[in-house]
Tab-separated table of C-alpha atoms in Angstrom:
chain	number	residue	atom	x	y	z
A	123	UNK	CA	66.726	151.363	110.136
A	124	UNK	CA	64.962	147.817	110.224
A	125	UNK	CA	62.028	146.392	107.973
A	126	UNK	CA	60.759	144.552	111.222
A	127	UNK	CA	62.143	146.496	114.245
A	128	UNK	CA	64.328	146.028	116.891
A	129	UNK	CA	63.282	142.955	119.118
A	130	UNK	CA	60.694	140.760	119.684
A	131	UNK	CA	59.869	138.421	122.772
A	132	UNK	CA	58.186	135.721	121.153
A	133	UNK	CA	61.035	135.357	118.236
A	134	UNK	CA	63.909	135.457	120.749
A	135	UNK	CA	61.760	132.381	122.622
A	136	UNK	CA	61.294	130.789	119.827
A	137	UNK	CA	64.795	130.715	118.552
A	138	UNK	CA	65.512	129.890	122.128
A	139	UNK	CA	63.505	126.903	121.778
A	140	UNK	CA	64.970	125.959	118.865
A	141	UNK	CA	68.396	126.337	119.865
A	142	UNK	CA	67.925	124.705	123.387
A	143	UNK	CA	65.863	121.913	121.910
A	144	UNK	CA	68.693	120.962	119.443
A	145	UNK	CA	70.963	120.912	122.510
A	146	UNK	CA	68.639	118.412	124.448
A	147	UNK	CA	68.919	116.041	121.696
A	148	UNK	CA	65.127	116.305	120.675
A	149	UNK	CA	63.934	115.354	117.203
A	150	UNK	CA	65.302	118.097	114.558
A	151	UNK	CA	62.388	117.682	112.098
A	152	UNK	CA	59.706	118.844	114.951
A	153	UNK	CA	61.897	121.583	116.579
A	154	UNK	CA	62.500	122.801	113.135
A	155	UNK	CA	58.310	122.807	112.377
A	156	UNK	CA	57.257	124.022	115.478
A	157	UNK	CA	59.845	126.770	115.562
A	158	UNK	CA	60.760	127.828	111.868
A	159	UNK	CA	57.171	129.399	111.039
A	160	UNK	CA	58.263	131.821	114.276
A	161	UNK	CA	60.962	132.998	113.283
A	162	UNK	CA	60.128	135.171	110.689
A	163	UNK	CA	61.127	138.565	111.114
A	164	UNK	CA	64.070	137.616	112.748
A	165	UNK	CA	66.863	140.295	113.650
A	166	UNK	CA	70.165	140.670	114.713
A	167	UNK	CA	69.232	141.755	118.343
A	168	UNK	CA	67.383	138.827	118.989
A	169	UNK	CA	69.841	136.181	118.144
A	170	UNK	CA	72.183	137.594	120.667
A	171	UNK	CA	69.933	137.826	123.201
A	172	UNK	CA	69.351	134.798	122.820
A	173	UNK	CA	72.701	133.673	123.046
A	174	UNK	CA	72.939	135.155	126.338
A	175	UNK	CA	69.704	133.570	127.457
A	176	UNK	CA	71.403	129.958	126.826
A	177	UNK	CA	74.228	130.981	128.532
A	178	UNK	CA	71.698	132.319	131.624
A	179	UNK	CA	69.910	128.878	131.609
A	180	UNK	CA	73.027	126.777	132.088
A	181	UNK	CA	74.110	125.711	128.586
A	182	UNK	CA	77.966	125.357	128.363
A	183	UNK	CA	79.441	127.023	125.712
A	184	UNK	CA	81.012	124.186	124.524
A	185	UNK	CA	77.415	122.593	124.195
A	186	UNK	CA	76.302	125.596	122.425
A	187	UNK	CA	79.254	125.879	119.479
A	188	UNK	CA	78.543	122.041	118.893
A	189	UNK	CA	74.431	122.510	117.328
A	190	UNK	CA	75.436	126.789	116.284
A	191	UNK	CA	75.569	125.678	112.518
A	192	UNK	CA	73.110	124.103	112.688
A	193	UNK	CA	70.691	126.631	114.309
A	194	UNK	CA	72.992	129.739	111.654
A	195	UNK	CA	71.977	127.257	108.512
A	196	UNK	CA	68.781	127.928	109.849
A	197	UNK	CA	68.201	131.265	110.310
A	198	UNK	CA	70.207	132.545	107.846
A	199	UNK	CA	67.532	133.129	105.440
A	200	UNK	CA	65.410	135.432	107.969
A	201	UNK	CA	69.106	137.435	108.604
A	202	UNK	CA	69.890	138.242	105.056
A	203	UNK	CA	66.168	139.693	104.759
A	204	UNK	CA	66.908	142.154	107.519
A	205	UNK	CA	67.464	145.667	106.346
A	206	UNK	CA	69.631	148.123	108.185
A	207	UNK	CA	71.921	151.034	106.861
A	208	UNK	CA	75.703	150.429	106.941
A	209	UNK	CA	78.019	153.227	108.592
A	210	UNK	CA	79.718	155.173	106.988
A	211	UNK	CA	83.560	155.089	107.396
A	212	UNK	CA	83.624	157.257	110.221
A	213	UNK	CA	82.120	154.436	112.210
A	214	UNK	CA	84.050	151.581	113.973
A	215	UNK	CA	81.410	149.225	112.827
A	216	UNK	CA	82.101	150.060	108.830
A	217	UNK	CA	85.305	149.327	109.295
A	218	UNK	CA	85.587	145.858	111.142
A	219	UNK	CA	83.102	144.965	108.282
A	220	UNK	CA	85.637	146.051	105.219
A	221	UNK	CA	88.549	143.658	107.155
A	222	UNK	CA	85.769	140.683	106.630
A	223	UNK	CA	85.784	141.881	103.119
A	224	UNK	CA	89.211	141.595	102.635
A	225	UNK	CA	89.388	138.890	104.010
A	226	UNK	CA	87.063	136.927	101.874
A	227	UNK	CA	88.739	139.223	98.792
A	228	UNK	CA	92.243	136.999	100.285
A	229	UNK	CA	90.463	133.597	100.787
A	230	UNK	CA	89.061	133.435	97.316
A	231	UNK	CA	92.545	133.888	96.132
A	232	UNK	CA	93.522	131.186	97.913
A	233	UNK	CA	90.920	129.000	96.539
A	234	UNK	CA	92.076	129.823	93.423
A	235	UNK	CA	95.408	128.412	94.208
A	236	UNK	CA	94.190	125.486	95.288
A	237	UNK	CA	91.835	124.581	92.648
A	238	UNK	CA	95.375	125.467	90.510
A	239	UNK	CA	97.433	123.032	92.593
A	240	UNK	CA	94.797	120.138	92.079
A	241	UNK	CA	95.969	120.417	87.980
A	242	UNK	CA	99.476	119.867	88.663
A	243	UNK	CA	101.763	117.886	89.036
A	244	UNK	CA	103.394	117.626	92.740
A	245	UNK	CA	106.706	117.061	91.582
A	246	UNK	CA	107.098	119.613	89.233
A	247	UNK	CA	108.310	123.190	89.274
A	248	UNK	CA	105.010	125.160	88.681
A	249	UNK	CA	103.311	123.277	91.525
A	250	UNK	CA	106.442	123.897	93.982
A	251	UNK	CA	106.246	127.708	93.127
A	252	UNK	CA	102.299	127.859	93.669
A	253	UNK	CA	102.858	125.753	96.885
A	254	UNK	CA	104.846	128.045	98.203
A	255	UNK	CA	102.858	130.940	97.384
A	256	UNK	CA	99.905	129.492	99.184
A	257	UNK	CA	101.672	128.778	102.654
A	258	UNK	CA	102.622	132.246	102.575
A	259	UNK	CA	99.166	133.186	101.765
A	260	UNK	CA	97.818	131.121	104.910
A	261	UNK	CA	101.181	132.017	107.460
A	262	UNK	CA	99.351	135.854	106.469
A	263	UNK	CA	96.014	135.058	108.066
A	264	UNK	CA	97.634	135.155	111.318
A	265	UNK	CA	97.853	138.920	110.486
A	266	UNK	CA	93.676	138.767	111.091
A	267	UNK	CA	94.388	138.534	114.350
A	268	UNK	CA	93.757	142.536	115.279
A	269	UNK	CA	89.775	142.082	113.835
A	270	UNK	CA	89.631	139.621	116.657
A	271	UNK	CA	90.897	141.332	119.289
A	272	UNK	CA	89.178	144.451	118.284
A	273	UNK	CA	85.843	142.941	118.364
A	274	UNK	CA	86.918	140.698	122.059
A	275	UNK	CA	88.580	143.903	123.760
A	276	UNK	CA	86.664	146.967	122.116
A	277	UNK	CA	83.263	145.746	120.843
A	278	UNK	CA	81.847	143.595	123.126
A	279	UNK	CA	82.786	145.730	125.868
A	280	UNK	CA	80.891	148.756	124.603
A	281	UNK	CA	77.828	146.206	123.760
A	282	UNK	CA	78.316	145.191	127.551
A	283	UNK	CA	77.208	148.620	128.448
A	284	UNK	CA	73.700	148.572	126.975
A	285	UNK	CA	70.853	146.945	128.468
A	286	UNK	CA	70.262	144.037	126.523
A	287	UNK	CA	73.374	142.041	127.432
A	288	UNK	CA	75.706	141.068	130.329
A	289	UNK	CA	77.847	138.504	129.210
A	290	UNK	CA	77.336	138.453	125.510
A	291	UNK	CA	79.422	136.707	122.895
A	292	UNK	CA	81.018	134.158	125.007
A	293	UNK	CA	80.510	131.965	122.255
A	294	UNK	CA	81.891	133.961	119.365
A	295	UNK	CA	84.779	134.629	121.861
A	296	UNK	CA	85.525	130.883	121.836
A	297	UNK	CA	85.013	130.466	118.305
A	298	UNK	CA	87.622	133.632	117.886
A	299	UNK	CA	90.222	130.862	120.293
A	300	UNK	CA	89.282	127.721	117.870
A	301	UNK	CA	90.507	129.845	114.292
A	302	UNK	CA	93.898	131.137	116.164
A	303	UNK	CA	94.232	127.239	116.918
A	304	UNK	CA	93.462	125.809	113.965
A	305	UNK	CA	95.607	128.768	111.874
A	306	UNK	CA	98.371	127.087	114.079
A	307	UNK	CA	97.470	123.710	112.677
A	308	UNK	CA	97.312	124.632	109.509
A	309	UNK	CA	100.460	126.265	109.089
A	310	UNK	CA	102.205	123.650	110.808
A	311	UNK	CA	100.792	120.758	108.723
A	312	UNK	CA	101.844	123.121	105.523
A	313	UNK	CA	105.605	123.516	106.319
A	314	UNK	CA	105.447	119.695	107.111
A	315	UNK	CA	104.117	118.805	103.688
A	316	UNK	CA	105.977	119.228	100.127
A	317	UNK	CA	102.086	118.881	98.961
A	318	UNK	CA	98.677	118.981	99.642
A	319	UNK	CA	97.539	115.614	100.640
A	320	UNK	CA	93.961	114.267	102.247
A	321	UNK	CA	94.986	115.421	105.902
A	322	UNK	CA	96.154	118.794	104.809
A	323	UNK	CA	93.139	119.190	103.018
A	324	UNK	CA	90.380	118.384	106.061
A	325	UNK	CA	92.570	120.823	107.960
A	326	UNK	CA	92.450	123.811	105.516
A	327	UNK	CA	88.800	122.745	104.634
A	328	UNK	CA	87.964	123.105	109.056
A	329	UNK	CA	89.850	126.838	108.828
A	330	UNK	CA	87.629	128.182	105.636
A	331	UNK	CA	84.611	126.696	107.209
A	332	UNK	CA	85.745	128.723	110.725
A	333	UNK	CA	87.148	131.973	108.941
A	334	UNK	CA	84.282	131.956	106.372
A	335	UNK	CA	81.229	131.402	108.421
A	336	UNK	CA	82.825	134.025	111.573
A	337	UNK	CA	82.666	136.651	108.583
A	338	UNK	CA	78.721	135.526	107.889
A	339	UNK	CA	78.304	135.508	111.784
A	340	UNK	CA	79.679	139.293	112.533
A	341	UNK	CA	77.804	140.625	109.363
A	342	UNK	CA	74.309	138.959	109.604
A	343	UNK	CA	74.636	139.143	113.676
A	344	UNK	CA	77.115	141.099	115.442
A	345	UNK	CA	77.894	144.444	113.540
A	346	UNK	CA	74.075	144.904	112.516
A	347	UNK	CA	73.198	144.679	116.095
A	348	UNK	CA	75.725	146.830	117.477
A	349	UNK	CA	74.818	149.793	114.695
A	350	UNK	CA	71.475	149.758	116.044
A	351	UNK	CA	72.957	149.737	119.935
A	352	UNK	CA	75.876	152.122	119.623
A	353	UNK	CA	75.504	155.441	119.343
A	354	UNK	CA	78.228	157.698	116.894
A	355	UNK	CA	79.930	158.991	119.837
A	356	UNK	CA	81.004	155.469	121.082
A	357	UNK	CA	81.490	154.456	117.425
A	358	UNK	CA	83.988	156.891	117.373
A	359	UNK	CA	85.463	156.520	120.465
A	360	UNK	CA	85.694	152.955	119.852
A	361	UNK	CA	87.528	153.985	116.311
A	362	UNK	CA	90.061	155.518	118.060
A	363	UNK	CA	90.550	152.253	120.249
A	364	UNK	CA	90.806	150.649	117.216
A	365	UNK	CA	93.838	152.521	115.583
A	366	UNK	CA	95.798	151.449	119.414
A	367	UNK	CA	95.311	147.744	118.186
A	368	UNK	CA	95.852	147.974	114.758
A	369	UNK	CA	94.227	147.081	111.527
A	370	UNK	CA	93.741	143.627	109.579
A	371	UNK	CA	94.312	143.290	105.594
A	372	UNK	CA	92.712	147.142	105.098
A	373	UNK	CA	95.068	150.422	104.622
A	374	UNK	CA	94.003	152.122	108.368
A	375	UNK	CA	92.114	154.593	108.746
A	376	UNK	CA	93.157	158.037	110.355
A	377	UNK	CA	91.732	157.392	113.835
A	378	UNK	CA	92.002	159.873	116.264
A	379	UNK	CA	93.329	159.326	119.889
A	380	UNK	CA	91.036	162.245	121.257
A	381	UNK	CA	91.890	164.269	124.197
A	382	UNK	CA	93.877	163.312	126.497
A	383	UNK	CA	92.593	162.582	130.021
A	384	UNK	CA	94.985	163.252	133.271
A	385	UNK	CA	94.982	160.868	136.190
A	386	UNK	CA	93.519	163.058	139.087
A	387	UNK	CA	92.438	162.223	142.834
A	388	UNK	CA	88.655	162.974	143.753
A	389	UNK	CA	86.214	161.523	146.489
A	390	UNK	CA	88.995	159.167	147.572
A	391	UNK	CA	89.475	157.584	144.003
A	392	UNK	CA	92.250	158.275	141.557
A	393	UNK	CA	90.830	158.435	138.065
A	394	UNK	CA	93.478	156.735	135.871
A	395	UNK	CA	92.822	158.675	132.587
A	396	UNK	CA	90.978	156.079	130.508
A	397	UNK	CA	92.115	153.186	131.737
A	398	UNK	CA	90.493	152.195	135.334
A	399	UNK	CA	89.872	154.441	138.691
A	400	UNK	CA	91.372	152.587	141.790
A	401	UNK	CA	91.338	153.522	146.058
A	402	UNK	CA	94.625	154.394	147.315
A	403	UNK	CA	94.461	151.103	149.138
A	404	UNK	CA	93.808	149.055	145.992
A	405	UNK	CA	97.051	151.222	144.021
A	406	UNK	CA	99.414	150.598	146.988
A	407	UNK	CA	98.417	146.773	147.255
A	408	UNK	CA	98.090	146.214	143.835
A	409	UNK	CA	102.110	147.348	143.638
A	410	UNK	CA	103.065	145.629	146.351
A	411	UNK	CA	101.402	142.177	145.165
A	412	UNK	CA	103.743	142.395	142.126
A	413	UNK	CA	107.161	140.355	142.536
A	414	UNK	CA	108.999	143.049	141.509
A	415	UNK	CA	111.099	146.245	143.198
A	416	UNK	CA	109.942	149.292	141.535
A	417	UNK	CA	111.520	152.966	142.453
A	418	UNK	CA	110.559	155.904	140.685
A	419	UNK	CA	113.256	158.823	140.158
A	420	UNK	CA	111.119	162.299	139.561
A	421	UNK	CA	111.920	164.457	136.734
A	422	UNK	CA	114.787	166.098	139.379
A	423	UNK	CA	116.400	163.266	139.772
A	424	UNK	CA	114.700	162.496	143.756
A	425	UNK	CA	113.417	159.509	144.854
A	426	UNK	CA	109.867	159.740	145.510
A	427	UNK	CA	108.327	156.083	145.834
A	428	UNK	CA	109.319	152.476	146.299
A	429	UNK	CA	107.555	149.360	146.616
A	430	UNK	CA	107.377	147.066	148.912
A	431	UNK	CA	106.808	143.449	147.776
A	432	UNK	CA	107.165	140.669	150.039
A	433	UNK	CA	110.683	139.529	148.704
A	434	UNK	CA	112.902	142.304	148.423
A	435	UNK	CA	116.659	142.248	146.510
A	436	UNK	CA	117.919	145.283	147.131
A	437	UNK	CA	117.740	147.218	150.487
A	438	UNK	CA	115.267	150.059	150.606
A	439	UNK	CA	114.541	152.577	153.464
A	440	UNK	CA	112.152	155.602	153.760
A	441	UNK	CA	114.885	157.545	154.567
A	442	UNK	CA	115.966	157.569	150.955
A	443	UNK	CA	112.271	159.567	149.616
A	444	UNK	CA	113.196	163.186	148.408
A	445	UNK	CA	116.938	161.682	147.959
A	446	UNK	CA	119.182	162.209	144.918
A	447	UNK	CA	119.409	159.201	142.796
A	448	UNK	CA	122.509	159.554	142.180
A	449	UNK	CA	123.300	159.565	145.712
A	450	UNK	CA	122.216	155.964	146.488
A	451	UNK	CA	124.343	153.991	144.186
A	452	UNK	CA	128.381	153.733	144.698
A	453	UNK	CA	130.869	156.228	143.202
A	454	UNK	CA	131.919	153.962	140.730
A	455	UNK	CA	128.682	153.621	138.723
A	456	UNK	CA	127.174	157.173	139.414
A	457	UNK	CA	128.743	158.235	135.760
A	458	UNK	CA	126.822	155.624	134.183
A	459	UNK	CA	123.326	156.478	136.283
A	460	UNK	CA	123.639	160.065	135.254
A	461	UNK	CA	124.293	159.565	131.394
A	462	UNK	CA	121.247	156.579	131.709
A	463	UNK	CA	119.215	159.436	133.248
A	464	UNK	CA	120.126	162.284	130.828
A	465	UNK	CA	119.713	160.071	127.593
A	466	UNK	CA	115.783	159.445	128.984
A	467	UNK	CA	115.741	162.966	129.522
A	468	UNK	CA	116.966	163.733	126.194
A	469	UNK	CA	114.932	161.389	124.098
A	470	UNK	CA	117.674	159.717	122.837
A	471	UNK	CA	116.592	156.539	124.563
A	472	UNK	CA	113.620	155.468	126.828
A	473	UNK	CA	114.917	151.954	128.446
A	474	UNK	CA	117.987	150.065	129.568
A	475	UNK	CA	118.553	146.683	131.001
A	476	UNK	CA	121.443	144.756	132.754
A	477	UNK	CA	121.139	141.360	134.475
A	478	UNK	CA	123.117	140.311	137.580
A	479	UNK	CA	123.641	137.059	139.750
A	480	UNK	CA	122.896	137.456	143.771
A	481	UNK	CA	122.535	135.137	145.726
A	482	UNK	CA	122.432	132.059	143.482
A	483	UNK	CA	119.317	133.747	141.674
A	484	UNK	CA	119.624	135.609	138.588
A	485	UNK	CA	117.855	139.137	138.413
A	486	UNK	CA	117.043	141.797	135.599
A	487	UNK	CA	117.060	145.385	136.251
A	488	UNK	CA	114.951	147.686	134.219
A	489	UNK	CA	115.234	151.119	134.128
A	490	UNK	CA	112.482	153.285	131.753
A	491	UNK	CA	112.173	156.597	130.872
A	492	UNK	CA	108.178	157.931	132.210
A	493	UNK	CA	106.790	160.354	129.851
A	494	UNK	CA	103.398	162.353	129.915
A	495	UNK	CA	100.535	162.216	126.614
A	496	UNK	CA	102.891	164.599	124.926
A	497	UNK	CA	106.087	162.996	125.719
A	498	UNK	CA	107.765	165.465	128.335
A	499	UNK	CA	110.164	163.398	130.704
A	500	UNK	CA	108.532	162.666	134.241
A	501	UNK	CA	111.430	161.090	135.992
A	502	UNK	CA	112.811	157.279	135.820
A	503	UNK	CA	111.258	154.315	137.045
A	504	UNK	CA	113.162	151.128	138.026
A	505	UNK	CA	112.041	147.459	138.389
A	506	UNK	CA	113.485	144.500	139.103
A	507	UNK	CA	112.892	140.997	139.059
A	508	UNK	CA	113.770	137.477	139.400
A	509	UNK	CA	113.886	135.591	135.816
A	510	UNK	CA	115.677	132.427	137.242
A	511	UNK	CA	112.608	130.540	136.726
A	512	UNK	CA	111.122	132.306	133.759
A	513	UNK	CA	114.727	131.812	132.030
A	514	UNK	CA	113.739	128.200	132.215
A	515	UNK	CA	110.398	128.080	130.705
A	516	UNK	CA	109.754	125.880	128.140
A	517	UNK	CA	106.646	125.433	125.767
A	518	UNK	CA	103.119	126.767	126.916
A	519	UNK	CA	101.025	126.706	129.986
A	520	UNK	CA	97.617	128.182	129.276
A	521	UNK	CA	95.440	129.701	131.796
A	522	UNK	CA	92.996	126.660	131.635
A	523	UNK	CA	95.914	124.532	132.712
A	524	UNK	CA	96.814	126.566	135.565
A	525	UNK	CA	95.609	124.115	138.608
A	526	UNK	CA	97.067	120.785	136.476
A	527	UNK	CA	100.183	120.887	138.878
């Protein structure tokens, strides 16, 4: 597949070297002649092992994004001489490399407009209608957003798997974070402007540089490396994880969503189909840890299982398991459970929602229809919650802020 092979110790140290060196501040002129003349040969799989490696030793991967141009300007030479054999399209890795292509098909056209705008005039009519085309243009590269998420949730999981890495792409991850931010920027800064002036400019100059050299970094790095690692059974399986997230700026593929695995109970575990195996103990906690009151109604209209979080709304008793739903509310609203219940039955509808005061505290009750992989009705489940305080949210809290209080 590869002109030089796989992986080679003394490269990945030596790009190591490099890499770390440029991070301790030493002279750039002798880490770039003691180290350049060993990395020929480089490949894919060594460049991300050696990202991990940083990340091993202690460097931060803010450190790390601050001198990763300048290592890339590097190395780039070595990474273009690498030969490997593209998938075809039946492979997940062909076709997160055609959304980089279309993207870079959309960003030259945007270029283009740019370059136009710098020939006219800002006041007149031509460069208002070539303005406008061009935030649109930009407010659309939001709509990249599945690529990213398909290579944070779907990729780098399934690279996670192989022996080579543990925590790898951290820093891509972050880079992924900076574009969504500065997409934000940008688009703000456009709406804000009637035309394109020195600050709008830097900005949209900062979001090719990030879009642009991401594309260089998943084709010369990422996707080579992970054709050589995957095998076509977890491309494809991977594919069809793909088609649940969507596609960016490419007509999608027909992915297929395989077979479909029932939860079952073995050795103590219950294996959740696809998505996680948990204890009994962790199931039951893990609902009960939730500040919400969930009831599930089966298929025959019985109670079979409520929760029991610490603050409860409405009162619940064993005594009503095996009981007919429409037996625990008053007369006066049983009409309205039973046509509720029949239209998730039906298919006619799969959720309904009402919102009460009690108490001072205002609370929304859920009701959804539960369906199987081939959408036969299971029964009704129930939650509700307290909003008063979400209702009042304002603005953003991020995760990172999450101990400022």
């Amino acid at each position: 597949m590869s002109r030089h092979g796989g992986f080679s110790e003394e490269r990945t140290e030596s790009l190591f070297g490099l890499f770390s060196g440029f991070i301790d501040g030493r002279d750039g002129k002798e880490l770039f002649d003691t180290f350049k003349p060993k990395l020929d040969g480089l490949t894919p799989l060594e460049v991300l092992v050696m990202g991990e490696r940083l990340l091993k030793a202690g460097y931060s991967v803010e450190n790390i994004k601050k001198q990763v141009e300048k290592v890339f300007n590097i190395i780039i030479p070595a990474l273009k001489e690498y030969e490997w054999t593209e998938p075809d399209k039946e492979s997940a890795v062909c076709w997160l490399m055609e959304e980089n292509r279309a993207l870079a098909a959309h960003m030259d056209g945007m270029k283009g407009k740019i370059r136009e705008l710098s020939s006219l005039e800002p006041s007149s009519v031509a460069y208002s209608s070539v303005y406008s085309s061009l935030k649109k243009d930009f407010r659309r590269l939001a709509e990249f957003e599945p690529h990213y998420l398909k290579t944070e949730n779907v990729l780098f999981p399934f690279l996670e798997k192989h022996q080579y890495f543990e925590q790898p792409l951290k820093i891509i991850w972050s880079l992924d974070d900076d574009i969504r931010t500065v997409i934000k920027e940008v688009n703000s800064a456009l709406d804000s402007a009637d035309s394109l002036g020195i600050e709008e400019h830097v900005i949209i100059g900062r979001l090719f540089m990030l879009m642009m050299r991401m594309t260089y970094k998943e084709n010369l790095v990422i996707l080579p490396a992970a054709a050589e690692c995957l095998s076509g059974a977890e491309n494809t399986r991977m594919l069809s994880m793909f088609g649940e997230i969507g596609f960016a700026f490419v007509e999608p593929p027909a992915c297929s969503s395989g077979s479909e695995e029932q939860a079952e109970y073995t050795g103590g575990l219950i294996k959740m189909g696809e998505t996680g195996v948990l204890t009994v103990s962790q199931l039951v906690s893990m609902l009960n840890s939730l500040p919400v009151d969930i009831t599930f109604v089966d298929e025959n209209d019985q109670v079979r299982y409520f929760s029991s979080p610490k603050e409860r709304f409405f009162t619940r008793s064993p005594a009503i398991i095996g009981r007919k739903v429409q037996n625990c509310h008053p007369p006066d609203s049983i009409d309205t459970v039973n046509r509720i219940v029949e239209s998730f039955r039906s298919g006619s509808k799969s959720e309904a929602k009402f919102w009460i005061n009690l108490r001072g505290r205002l609370l929304l009750i859920s009701y959804y229809a539960v369906r199987d992989g081939k959408g036969h009705y299971m029964g009704t489940v129930e939650a509700t919650q307290d909003i008063t305080e979400i209702k009042e949210l304002q603005g953003e809290r991020r995760l990172l802020e999450w101990d400022q209080d």
